[in-house]
mmCIF file of C-alpha atoms and ligand atoms in Angstrom:
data_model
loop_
_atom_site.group_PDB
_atom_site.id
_atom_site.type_symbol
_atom_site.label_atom_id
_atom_site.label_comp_id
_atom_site.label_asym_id
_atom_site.label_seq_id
_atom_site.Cartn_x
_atom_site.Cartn_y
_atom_site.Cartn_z
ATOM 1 C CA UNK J 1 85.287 53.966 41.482
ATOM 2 C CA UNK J 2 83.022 56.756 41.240
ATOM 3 C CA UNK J 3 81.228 58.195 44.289
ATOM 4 C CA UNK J 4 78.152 58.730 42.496
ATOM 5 C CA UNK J 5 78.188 55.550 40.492
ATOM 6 C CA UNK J 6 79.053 53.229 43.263
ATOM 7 C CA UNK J 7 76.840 49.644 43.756
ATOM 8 C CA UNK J 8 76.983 49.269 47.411
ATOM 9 C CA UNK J 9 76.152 45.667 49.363
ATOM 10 C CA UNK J 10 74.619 46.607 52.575
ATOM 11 C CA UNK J 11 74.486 43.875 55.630
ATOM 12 C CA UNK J 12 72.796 44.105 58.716
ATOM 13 C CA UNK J 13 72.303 42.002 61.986
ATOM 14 C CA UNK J 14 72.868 44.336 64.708
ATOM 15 C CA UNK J 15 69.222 42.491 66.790
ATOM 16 C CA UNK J 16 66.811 40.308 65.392
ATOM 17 C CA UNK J 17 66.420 40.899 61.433
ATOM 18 C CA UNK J 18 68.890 39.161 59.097
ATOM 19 C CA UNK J 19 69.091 42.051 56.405
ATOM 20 C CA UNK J 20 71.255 42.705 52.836
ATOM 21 C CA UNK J 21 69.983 45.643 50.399
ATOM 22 C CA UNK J 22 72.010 46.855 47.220
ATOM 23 C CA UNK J 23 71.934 50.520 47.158
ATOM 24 C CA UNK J 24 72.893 52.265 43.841
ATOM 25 C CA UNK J 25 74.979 55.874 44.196
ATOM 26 C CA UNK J 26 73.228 56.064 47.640
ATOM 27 C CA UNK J 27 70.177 56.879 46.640
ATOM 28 C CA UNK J 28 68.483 54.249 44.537
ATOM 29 C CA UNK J 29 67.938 50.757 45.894
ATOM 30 C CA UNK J 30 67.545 47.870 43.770
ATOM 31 C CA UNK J 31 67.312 45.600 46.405
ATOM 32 C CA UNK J 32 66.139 44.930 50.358
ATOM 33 C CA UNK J 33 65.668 41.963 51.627
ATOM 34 C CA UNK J 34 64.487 41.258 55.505
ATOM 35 C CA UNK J 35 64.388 38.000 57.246
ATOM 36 C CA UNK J 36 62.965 38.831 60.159
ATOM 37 C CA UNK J 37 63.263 36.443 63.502
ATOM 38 C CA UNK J 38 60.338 37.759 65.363
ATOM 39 C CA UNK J 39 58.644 34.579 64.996
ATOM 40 C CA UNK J 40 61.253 32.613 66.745
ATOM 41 C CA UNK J 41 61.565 35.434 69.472
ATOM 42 C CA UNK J 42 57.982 35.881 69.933
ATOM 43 C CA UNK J 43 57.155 33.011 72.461
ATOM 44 C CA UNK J 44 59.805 34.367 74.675
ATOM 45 C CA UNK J 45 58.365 37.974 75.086
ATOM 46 C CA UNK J 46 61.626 39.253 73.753
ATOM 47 C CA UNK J 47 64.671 38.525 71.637
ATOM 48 C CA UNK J 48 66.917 35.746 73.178
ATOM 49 C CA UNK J 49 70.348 36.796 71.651
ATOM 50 C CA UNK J 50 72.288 33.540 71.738
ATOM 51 C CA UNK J 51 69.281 32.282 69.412
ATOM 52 C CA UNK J 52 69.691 35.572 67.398
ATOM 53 C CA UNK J 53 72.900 34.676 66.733
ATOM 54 C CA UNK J 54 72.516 31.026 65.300
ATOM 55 C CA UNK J 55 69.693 32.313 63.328
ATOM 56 C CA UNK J 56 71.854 35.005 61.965
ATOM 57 C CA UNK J 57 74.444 32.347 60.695
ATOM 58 C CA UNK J 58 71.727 30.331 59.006
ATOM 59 C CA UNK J 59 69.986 32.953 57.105
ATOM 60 C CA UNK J 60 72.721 35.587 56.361
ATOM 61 C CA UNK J 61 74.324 33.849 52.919
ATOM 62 C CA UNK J 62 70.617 33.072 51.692
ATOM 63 C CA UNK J 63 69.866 36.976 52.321
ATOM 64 C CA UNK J 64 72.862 38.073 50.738
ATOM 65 C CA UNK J 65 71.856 35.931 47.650
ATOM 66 C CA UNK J 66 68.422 36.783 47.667
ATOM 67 C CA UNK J 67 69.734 40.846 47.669
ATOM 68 C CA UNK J 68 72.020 40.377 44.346
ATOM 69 C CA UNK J 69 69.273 38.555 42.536
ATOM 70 C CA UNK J 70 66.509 40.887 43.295
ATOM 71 C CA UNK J 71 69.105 43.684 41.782
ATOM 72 C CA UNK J 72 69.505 41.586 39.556
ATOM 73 C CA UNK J 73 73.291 41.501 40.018
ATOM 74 C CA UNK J 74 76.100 39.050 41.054
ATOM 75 C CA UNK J 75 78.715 39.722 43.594
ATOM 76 C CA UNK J 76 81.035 40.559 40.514
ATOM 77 C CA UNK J 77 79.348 43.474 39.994
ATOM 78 C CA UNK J 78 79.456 44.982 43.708
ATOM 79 C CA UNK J 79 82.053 47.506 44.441
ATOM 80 C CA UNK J 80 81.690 48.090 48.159
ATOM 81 C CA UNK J 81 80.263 46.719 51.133
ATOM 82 C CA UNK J 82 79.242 47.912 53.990
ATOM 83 C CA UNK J 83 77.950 46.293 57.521
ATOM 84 C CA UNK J 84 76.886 48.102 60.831
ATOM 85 C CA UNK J 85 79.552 47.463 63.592
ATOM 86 C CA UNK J 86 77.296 48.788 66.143
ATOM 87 C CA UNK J 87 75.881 49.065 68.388
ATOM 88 C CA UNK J 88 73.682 45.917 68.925
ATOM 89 C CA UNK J 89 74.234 42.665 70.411
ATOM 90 C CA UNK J 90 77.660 41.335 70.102
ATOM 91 C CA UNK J 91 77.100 37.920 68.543
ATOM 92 C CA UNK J 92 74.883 39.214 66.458
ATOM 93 C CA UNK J 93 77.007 41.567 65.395
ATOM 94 C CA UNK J 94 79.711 39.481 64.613
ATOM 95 C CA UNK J 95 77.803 37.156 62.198
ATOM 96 C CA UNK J 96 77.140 40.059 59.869
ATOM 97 C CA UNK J 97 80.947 41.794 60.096
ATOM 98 C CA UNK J 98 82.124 38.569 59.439
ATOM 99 C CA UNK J 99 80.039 37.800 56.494
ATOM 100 C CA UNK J 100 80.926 40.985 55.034
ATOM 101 C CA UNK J 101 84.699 40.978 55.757
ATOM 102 C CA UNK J 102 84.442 37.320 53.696
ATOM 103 C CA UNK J 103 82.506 38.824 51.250
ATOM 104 C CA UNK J 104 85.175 41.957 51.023
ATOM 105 C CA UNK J 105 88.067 39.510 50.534
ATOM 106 C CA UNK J 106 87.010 37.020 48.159
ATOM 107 C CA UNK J 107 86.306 39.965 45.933
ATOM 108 C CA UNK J 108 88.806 42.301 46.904
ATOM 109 C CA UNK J 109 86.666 45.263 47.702
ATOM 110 C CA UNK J 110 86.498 47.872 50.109
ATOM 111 C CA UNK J 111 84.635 47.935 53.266
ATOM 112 C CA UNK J 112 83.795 50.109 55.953
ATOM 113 C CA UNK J 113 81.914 49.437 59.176
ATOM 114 C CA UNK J 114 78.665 51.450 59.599
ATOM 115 C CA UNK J 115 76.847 52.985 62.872
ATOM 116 C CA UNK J 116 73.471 51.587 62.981
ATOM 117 C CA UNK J 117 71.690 55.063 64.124
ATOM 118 C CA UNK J 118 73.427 57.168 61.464
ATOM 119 C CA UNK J 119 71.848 54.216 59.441
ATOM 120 C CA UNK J 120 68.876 55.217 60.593
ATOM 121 C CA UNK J 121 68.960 58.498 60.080
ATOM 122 C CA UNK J 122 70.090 58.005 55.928
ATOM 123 C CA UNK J 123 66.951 55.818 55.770
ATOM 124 C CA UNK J 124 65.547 59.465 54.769
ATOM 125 C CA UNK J 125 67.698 59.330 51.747
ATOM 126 C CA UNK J 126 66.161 56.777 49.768
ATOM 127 C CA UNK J 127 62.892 58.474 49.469
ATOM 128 C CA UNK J 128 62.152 61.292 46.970
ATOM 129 C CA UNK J 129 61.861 63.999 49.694
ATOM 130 C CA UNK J 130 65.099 65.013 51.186
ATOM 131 C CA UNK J 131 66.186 67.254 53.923
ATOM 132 C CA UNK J 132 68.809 69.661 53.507
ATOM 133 C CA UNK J 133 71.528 69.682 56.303
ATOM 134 C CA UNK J 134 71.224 70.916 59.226
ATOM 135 C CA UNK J 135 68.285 68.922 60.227
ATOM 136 C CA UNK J 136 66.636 67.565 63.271
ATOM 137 C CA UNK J 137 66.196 63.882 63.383
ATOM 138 C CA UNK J 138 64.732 62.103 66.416
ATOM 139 C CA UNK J 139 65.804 58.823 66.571
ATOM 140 C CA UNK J 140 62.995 55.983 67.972
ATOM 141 C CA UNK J 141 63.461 52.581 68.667
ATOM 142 C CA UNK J 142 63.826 49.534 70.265
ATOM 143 C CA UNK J 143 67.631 50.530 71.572
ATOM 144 C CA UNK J 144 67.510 54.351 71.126
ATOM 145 C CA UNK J 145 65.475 57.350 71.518
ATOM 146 C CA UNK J 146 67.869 60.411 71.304
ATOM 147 C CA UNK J 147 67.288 63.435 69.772
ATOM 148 C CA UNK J 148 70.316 64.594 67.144
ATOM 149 C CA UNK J 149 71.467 68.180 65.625
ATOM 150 C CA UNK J 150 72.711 66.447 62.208
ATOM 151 C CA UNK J 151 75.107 69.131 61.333
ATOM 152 C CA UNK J 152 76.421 67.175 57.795
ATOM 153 C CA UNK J 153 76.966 63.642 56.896
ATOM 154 C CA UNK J 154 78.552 61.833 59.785
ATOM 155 C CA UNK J 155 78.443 65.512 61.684
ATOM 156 C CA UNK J 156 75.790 64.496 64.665
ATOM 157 C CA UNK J 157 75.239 66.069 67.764
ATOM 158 C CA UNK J 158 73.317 64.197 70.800
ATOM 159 C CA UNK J 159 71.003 67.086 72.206
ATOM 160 C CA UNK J 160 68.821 64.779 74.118
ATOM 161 C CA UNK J 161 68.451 61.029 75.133
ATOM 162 C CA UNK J 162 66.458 58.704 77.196
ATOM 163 C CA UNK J 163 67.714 58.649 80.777
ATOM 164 C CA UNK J 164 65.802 54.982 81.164
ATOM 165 C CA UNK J 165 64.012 52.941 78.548
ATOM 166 C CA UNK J 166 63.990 53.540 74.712
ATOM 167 C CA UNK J 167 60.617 54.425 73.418
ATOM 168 C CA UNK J 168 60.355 51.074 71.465
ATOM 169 C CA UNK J 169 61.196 49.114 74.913
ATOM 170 C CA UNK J 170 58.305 50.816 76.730
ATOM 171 C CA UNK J 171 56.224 49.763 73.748
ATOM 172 C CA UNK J 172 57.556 46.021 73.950
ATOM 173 C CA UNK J 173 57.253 45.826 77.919
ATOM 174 C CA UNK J 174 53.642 46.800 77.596
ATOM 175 C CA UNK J 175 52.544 44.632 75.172
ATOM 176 C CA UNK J 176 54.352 42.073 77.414
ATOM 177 C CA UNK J 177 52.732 43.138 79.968
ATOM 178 C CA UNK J 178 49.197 42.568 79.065
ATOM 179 C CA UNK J 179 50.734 39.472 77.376
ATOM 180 C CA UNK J 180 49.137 40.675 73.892
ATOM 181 C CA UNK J 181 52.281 39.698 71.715
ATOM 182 C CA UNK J 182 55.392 40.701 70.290
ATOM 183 C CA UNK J 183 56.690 43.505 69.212
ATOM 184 C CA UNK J 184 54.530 45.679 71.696
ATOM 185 C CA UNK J 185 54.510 48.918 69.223
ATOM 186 C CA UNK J 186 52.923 47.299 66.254
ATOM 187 C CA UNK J 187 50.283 45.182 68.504
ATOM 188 C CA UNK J 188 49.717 48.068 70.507
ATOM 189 C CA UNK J 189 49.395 50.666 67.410
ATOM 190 C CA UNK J 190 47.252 48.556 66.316
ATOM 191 C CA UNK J 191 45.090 47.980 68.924
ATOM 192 C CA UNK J 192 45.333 51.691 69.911
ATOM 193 C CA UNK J 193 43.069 52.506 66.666
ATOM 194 C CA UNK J 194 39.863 51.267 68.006
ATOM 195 C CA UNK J 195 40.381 53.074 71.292
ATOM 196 C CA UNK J 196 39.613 56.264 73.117
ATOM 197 C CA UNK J 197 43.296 58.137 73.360
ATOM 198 C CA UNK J 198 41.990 60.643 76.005
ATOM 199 C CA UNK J 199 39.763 58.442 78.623
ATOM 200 C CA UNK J 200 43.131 57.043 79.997
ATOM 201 C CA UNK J 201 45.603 59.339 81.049
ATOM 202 C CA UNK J 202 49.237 58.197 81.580
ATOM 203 C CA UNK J 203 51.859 59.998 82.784
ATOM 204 C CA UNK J 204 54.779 62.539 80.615
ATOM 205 C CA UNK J 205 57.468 62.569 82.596
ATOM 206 C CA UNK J 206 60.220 65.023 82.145
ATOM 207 C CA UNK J 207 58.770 67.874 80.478
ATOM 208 C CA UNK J 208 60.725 71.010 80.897
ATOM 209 C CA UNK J 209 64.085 68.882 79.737
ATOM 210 C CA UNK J 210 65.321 67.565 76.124
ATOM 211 C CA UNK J 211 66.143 64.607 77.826
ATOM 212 C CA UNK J 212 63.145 61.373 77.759
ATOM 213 C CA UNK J 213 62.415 58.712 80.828
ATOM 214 C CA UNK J 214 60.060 56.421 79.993
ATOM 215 C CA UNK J 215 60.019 53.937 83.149
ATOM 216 C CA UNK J 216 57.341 56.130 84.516
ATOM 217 C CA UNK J 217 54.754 55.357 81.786
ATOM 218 C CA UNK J 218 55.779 51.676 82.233
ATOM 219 C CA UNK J 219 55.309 51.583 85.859
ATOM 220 C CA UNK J 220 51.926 53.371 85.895
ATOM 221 C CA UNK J 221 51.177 50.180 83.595
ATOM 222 C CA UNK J 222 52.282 47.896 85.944
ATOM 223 C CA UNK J 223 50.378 49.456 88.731
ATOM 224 C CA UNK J 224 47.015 49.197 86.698
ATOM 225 C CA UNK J 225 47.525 45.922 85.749
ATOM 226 C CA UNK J 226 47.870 44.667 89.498
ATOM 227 C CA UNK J 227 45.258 47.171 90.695
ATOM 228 C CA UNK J 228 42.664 45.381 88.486
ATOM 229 C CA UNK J 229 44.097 41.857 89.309
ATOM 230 C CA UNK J 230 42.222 40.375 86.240
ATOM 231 C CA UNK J 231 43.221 40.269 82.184
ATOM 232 C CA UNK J 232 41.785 43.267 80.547
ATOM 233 C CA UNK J 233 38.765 42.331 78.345
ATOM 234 C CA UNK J 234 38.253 43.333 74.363
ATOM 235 C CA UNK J 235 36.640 46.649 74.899
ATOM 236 C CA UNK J 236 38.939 47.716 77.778
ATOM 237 C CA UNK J 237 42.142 47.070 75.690
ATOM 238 C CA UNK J 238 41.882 49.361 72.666
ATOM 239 C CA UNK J 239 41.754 52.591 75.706
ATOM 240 C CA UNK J 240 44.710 51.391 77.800
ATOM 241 C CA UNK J 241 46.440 50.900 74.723
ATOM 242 C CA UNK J 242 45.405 54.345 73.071
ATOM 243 C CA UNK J 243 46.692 56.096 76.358
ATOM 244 C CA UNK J 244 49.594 54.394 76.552
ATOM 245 C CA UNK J 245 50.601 55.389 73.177
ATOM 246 C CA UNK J 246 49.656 58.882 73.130
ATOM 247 C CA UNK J 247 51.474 59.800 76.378
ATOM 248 C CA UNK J 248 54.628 57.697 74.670
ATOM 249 C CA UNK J 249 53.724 59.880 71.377
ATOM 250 C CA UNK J 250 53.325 63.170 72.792
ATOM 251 C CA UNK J 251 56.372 63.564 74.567
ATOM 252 C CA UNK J 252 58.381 62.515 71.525
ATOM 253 C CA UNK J 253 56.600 65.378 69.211
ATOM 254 C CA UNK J 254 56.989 68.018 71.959
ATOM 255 C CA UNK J 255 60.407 67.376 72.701
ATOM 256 C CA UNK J 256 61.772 67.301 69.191
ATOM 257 C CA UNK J 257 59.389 70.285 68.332
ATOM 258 C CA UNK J 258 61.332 72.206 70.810
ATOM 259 C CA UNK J 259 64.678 71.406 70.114
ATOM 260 C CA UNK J 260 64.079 72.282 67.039
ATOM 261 C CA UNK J 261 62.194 75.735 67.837
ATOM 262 C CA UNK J 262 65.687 76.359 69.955
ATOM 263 C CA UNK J 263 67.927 75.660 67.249
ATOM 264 C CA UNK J 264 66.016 77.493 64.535
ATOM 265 C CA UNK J 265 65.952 74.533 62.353
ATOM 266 C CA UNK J 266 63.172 73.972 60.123
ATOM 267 C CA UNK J 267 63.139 70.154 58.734
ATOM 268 C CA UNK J 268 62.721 67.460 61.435
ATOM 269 C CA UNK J 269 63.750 63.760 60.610
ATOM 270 C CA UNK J 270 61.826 60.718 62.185
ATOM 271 C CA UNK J 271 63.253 57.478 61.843
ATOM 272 C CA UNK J 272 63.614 53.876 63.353
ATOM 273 C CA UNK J 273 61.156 51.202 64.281
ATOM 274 C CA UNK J 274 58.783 53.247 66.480
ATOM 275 C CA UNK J 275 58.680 55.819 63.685
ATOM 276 C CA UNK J 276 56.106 53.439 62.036
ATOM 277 C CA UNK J 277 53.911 53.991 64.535
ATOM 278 C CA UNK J 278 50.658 55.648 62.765
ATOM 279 C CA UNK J 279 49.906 58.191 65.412
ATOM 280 C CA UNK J 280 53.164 59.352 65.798
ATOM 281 C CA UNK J 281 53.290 59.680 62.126
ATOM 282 C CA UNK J 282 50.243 61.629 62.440
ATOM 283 C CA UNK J 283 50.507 63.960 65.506
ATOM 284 C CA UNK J 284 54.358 65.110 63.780
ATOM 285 C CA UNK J 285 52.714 66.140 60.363
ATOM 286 C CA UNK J 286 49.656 68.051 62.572
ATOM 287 C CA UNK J 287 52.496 69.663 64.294
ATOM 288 C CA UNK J 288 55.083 70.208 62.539
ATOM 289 C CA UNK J 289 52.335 72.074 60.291
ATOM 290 C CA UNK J 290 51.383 73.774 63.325
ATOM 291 C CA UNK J 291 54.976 75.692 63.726
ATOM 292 C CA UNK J 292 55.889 76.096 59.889
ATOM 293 C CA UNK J 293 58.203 73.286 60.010
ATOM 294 C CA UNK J 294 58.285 70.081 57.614
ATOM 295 C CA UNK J 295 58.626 66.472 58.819
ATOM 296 C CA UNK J 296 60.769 63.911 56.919
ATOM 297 C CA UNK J 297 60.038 60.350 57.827
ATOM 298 C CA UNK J 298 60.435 57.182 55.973
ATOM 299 C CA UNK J 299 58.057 54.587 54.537
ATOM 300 C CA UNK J 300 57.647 51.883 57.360
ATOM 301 C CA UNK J 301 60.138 49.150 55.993
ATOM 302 C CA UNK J 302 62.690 52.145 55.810
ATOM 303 C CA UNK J 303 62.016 52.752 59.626
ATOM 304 C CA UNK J 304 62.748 49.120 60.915
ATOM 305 C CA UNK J 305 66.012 47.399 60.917
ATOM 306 C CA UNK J 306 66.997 47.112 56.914
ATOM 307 C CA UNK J 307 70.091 46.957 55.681
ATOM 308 C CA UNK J 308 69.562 49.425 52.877
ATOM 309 C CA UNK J 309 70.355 52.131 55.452
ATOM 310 C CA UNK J 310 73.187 50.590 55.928
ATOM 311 C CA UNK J 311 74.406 50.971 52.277
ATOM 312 C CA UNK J 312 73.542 54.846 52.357
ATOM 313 C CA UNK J 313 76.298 55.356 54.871
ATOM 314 C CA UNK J 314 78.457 53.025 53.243
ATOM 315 C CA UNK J 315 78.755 55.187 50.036
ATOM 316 C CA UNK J 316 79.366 57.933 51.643
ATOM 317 C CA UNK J 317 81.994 56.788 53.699
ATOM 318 C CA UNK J 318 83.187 55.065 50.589
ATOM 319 C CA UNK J 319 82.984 58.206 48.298
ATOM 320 C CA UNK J 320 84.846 60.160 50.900
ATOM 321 C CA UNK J 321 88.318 57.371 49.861
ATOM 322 C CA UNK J 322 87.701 55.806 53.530
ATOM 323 C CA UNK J 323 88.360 52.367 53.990
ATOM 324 C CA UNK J 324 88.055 49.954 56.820
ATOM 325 C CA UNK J 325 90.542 47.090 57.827
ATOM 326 C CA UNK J 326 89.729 43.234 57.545
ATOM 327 C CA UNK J 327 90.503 43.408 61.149
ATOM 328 C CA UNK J 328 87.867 45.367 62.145
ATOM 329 C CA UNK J 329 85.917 45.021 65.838
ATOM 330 C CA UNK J 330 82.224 45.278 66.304
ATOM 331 C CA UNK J 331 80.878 47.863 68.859
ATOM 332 C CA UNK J 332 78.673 46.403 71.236
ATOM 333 C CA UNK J 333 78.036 49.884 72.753
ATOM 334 C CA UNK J 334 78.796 52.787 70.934
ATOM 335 C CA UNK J 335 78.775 56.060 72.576
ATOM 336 C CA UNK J 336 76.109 58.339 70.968
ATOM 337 C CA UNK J 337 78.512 61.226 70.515
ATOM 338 C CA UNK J 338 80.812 59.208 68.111
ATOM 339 C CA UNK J 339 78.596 58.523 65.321
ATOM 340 C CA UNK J 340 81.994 58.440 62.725
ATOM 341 C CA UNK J 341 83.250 55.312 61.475
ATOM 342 C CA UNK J 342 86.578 56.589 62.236
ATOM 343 C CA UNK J 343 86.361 57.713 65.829
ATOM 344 C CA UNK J 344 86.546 54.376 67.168
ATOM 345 C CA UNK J 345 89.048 52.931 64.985
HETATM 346 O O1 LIG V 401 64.634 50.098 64.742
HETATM 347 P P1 LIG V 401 64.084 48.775 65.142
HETATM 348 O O2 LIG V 401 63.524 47.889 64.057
HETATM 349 O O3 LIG V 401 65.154 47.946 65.934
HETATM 350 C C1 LIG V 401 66.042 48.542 66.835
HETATM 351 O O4 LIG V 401 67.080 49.077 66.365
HETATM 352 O O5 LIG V 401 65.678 48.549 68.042
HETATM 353 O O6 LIG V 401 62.962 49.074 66.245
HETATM 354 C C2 LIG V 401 62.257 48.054 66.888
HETATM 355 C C3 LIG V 401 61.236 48.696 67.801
HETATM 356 C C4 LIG V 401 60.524 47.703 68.727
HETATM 357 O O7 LIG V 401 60.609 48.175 70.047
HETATM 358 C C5 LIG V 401 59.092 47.728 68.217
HETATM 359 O O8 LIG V 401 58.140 47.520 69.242
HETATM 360 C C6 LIG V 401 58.988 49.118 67.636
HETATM 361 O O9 LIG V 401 60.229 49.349 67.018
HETATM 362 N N1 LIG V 401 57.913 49.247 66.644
HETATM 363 C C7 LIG V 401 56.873 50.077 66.796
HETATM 364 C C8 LIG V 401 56.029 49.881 65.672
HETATM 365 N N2 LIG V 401 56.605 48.928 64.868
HETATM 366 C C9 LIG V 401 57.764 48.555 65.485
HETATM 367 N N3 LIG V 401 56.582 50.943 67.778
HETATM 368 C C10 LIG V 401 55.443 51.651 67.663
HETATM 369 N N4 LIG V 401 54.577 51.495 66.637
HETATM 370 C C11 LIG V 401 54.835 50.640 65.615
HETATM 371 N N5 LIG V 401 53.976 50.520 64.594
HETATM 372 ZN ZN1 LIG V 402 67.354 49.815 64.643
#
């Protein structure tokens, strides 16, 4: 098996998106396919994981056969598969390892268990613009919202985290909030484009430190909302919304912009679901611009949960001659320090 030639089956189900992708030598994918549950999840506010897990049984086989045909492959021609072990919730989890472990046997091909933020991360990799190691990359989601010093492949280095909520989660318990859907970071990106970003000002907490806490921003929220004891109205929404994101956004950009000035690092990567969000797409390439420095962040669908990400880190861990056992645990909670495969084992 060559490294460089290698047709890698990617699976993913670490939350609420049933995902396969075939990735070709890492780079070039032939295939990505993302059922997303947010539909189910929606009328709840929030994902309900026991139903993410039944969901994930029915749709991952269909996924997986909707992948090889889009490549236009069968699972003959596969060579390696890899699945994200964590972290994520457990039953979730499970239903994807599982598949892939099946999948792994019947054909008698490797595997190898992949970290969902290093997934992240190698999103980057599949577009035509690549950083060169070292790099910053600030992770942004749902989960996560750390801050690494990616030294190499599987070489990370957590230089600062959220003490509180993720990014994403501030996002979602907004939007639930002022009850205006689910997930809060694309209704309230949206939203946020018709409104005034400056007449609103919430607070940054945490400014001198690497480190993130976004309860504060929340809670300021909260405060508003039972101050004015009514449902916003149409024109008032677009301006809470617009200052809600921007203090979320500007944090984010400063921080990483200054972990990077420290280090001396040039190339900054963006990725996971929040990194969709147009004005923190924006305010990175205004800054970034700014300092001399160049931004790296992948098309939307590379930015929220896919599977393809997975399949990056999978050949690489599979070009390096590392295998995984068909015994194999997922990782509920995986310390942000340990990003190898092999740490853990
Ligand atoms: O990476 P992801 O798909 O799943 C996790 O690993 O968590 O990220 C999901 C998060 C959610 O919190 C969602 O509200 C947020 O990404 N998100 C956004 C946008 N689209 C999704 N946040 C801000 N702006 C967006 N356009
Ligand atoms: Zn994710």
């Amino acid at each position: 098996m060559e490294g460089n030639e290698m047709l890698v089956l990617g699976i993913e189900t670490s939350c609420d998106e049933t995902a396969a992708a075939v990735v070709k030598d890492g780079t070039s994918l032939l295939s990505n396919i993302v059922f997303s549950q947010m539909d189910v999840h929606s009328k709840y506010g929030g994902i309900v994981p026991e139903i993410a897990s039944r969901k994930h049984i029915e749709a991952i086989a269909p996924v997986i056969c909707q992948a090889l045909e889009n490549a236009r492959l069968s699972a003959q021609d596969i060579e390696g598969i890899a699945v994200t072990r964590g972290p994520g919730l457990i039953g979730s989890l499970l239903v994807g390892l599982s598949a892939a472990k099946a999948f792994a046997l019947a054909r008698n091909i490797p595997f190898v268990g992949v970290n969902h933020l290093e997934g992240h991360v190698s999103a980057i990799f599949l577009t035509d613009t690549k950083p060169v190691f070292p790099f910053i990359a600030l992770i942004v989601s749902g989960g996560h919202t750390v801050i690494y010093l990616v030294k190499g492949a599987h070489d990370f280095q957590a230089i600062g985290q959220t003490r509180d909520d993720a990014a994403g989660e501030a996002f979602d318990k907004a939007a639930k909030l002022l009850d205006i859907g689910y997930p809060g970071g694309l209704v309230i990106d949206r939203l946020a484009k018709q409104g005034d970003r400056r007449r609103i000002q919430f607070p940054r907490a945490m400014r001198d430190s690497l480190d993130f806490s976004f309860s504060g921003v929340k809670t300021s929220l909260l405060s508003m909302v039972k101050k004015k004891g009514s449902p916003f109205d149409e024109n008032e929404l677009p301006d809470v919304a617009a200052g809600y994101q921007e203090a979320i956004v500007e944090v984010l950009v400063e921080k990483t912009i200054r972990a990077a000035k420290v280090l001396s690092i040039k190339q900054i990567v963006v990725c996971g679901g929040v990194a969709s969000n147009s004005r923190l797409r924006e305010k990175f390439l205004e800054e970034t611009q700014a300092n001399g420095m160049e931004v790296f962040i992948p098309p939307a669908h590379l930015c929220t949960d896919n599977a393809a990400m997975i399949a990056v880190v999978g050949d690489s861990i599979l070009s390096e001659g590392r295998r995984d056992d068909l015994d194999l645990n997922a990782i509920s909670r995986w310390p942000l320090e340990l990003l190898d495969t092999c740490s853990l084992s």
